[in-house]
XYZ file of C-alpha atoms in Angstrom:
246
model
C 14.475 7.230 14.854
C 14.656 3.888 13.682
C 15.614 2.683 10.291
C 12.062 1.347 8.687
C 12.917 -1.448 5.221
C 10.529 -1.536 3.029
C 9.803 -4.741 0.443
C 8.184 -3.032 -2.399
C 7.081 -2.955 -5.731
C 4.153 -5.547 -5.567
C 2.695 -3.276 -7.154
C 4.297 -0.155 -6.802
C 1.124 1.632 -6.653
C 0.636 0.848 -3.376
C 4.601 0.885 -2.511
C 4.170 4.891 -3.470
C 0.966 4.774 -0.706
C 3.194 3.118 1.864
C 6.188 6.140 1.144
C 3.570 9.046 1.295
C 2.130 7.481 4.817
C 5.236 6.988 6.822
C 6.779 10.108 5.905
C 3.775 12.189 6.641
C 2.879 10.199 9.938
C 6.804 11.451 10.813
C 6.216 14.846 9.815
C 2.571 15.089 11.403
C 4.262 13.421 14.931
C 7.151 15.317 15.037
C 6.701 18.176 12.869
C 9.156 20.823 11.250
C 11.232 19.189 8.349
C 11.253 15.564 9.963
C 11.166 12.960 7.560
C 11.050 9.085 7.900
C 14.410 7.240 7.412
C 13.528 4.885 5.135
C 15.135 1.994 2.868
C 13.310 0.786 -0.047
C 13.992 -2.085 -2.535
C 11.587 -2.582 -5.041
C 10.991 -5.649 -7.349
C 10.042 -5.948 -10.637
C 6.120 -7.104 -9.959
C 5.972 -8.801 -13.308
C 8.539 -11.697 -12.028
C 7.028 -12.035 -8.686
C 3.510 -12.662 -10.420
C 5.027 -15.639 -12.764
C 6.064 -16.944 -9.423
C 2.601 -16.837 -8.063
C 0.875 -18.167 -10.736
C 2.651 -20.862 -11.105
C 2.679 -21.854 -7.825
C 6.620 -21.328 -7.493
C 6.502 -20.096 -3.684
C 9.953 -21.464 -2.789
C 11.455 -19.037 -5.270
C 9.252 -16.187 -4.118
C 10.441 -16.501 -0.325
C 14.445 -16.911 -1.991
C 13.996 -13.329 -3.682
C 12.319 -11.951 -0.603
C 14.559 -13.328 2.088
C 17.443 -11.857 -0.703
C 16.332 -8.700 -0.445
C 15.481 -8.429 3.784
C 18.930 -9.518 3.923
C 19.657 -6.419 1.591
C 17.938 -3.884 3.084
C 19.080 -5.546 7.166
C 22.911 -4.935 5.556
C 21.822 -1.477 4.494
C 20.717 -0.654 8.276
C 16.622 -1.530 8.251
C 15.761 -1.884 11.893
C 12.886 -3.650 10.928
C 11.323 -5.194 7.634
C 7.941 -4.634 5.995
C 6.663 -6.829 3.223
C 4.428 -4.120 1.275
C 1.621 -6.708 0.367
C -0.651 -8.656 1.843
C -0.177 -11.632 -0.625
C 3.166 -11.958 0.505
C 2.898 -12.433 3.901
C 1.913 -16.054 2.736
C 5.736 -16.068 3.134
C 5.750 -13.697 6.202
C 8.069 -16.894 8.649
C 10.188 -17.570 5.427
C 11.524 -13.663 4.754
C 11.588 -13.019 9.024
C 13.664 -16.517 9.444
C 16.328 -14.841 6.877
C 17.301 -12.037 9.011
C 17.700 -11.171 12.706
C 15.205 -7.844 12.491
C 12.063 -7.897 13.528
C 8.949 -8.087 10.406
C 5.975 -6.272 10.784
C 3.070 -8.463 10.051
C 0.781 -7.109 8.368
C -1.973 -9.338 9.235
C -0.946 -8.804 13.071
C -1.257 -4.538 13.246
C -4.781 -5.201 10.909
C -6.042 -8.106 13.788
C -4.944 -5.729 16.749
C -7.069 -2.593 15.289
C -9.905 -4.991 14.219
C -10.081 -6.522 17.872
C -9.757 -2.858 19.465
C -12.764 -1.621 17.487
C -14.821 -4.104 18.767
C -15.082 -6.447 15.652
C -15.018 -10.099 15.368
C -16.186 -10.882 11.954
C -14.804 -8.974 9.275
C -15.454 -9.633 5.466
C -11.436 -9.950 3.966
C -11.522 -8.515 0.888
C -8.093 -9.313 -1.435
C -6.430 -11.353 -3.519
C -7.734 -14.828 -4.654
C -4.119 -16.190 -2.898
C -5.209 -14.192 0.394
C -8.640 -15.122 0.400
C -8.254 -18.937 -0.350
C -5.596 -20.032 1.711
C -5.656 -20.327 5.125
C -1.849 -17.823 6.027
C -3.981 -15.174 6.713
C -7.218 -15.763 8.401
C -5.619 -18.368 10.320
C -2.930 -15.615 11.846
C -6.175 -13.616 12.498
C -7.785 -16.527 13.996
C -5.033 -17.780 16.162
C -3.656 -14.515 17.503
C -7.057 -12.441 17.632
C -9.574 -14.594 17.812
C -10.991 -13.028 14.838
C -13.336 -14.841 11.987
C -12.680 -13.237 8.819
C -15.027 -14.192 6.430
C -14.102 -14.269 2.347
C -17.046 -13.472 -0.041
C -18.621 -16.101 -2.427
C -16.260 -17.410 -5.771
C -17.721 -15.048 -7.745
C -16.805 -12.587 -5.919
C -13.964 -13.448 -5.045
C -12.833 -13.696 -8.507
C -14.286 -9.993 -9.259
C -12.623 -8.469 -6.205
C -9.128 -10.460 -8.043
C -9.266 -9.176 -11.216
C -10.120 -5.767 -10.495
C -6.839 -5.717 -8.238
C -4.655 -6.782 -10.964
C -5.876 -5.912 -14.246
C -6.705 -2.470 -12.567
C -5.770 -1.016 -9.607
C -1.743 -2.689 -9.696
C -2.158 -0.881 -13.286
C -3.283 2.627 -11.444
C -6.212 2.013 -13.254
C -9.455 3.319 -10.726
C -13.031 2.676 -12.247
C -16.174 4.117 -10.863
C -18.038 0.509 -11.998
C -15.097 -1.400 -10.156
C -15.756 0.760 -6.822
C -19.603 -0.223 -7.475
C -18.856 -3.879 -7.732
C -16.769 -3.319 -4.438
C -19.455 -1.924 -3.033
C -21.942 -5.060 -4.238
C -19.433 -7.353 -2.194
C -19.485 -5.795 0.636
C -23.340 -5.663 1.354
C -23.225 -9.231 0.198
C -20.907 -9.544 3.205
C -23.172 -8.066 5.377
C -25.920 -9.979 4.361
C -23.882 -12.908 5.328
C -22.836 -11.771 9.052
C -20.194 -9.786 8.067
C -19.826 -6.769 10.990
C -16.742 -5.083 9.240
C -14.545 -4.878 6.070
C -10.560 -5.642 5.669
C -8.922 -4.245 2.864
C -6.676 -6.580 2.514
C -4.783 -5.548 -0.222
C -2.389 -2.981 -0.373
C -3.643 -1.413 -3.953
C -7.428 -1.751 -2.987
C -7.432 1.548 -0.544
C -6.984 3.460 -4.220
C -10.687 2.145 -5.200
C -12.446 2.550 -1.601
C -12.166 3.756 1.698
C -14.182 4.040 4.978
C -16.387 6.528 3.654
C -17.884 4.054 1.176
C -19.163 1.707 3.387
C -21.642 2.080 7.179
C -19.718 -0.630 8.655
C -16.006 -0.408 10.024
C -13.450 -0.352 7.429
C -9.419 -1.337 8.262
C -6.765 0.017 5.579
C -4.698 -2.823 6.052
C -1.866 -0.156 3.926
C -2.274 2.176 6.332
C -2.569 0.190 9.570
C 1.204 -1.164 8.367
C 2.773 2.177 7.576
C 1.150 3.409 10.886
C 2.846 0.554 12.856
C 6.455 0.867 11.146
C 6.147 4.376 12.356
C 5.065 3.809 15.529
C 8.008 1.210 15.828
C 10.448 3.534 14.684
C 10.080 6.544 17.035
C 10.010 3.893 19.936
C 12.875 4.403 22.155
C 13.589 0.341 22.018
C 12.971 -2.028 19.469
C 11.870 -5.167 19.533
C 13.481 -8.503 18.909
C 12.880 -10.931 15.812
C 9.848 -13.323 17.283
C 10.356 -17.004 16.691
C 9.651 -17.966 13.168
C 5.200 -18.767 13.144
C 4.740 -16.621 16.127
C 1.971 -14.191 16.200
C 2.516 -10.954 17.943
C 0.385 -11.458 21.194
C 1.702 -15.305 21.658
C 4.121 -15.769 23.998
């Protein structure tokens, strides 16, 4: 079993979801008493959100690239960033060790492509939404064209995530306006939903919408799992590489 490092505490809501997965997927694949080896540091969210809003992204990647190098010296076979917002600097944090990072926009695009989707509505932070890190990956490596929903809604689908659910706050009205976005999204062309933040699987699921949903939380877990009971692991890719590029 490989060693899985996890970057947490962004918010630590969905750090405990990412905890609860792997070590179940372990138990559920191997069964008995088996447990995930696991190595978690987690950040105090509070700094890492100055950071962002103040646009300070050089001094986000130095405290994440600090703390892969942490958790590669405490034995991590392989690093996960536990948010989506993040992986805006996904080449940064993998260029500052020599273990492979799981991308989380790269296990989201592979299950998106295998269920037969091409245009999914990307539902997640205003930073995920609006700049181009993530649907670009998804565009370049999968062919995929992610669609965001209107400002509006984008700001709704923003707020909620921080002033509730990275608070462990879950509202039936919030779920609702979830819900609004999402036929919006349809309306628009939209032929499938991303959650693409880590917290927003608290608020809604698969079962909430008639079009195919992608946990983007669970999707990661899965893959560090999956990556961890391989008998070989794979190499660091070159920094900007997609998985499926060569």
């Amino acid at each position: 079993m490989k060693r899985i490092g996890l970057i947490g505490g962004m918010s630590w809501e969905s750090t405990a979801v990412y905890y609860r997965r792997v070590n179940e997927q372990v138990r559920d694949r191997l069964g008995g008493l088996n447990s995930a080896d696991v190595v978690l540091r987690s950040l105090n969210f509070e700094g890492i959100v100055a950071l962002q809003k103040a646009g300070a992204w050089d001094k986000a990647a130095d405290a994440l690239g600090q703390v892969a190098r942490e958790l590669e010296g405490a034995g991590a076979d392989m690093i996960l960033i536990c948010t989506n917002t993040m992986h805006l600097l996904a080449d940064e944090v993998q260029a500052s060790v020599g273990i492979p990072l799981v991308h989380i926009a790269d296990v989201t695009g592979a299950a998106v492509v295998a269920a037969g989707c091409r245009r999914p509505l990307l539902l997640a932070t205003r930073y995920t939404m609006e700049q181009e890190f993530y649907r670009q990956r998804l565009k370049q490596a999968f062919d995929i064209d992610a669609v965001v929903p209107d400002a509006a809604d984008r700001q709704a689908v923003h707020d909620i995530i921080f002033s509730e659910l990275c608070c462990g706050i879950v509202r039936p009205n919030s779920k609702e306006r979830y819900i609004q976005v999402v036929e919006a999204g349809k309306a628009a062309g939209a032929d499938s939903v991303i959650l693409g933040c880590t917290e927003i699987g608290l608020l809604v699921g698969p079962d909430d919408f008639d079009i195919p949903t992608f946990d983007s939380t669970l999707l990661h877990a899965d893959a560090a799992v999956d990556l961890s009971l391989t008998t070989g692991i794979a190499k660091a890719r070159p920094v900007g590489q997609p998985a499926g590029v060569h």
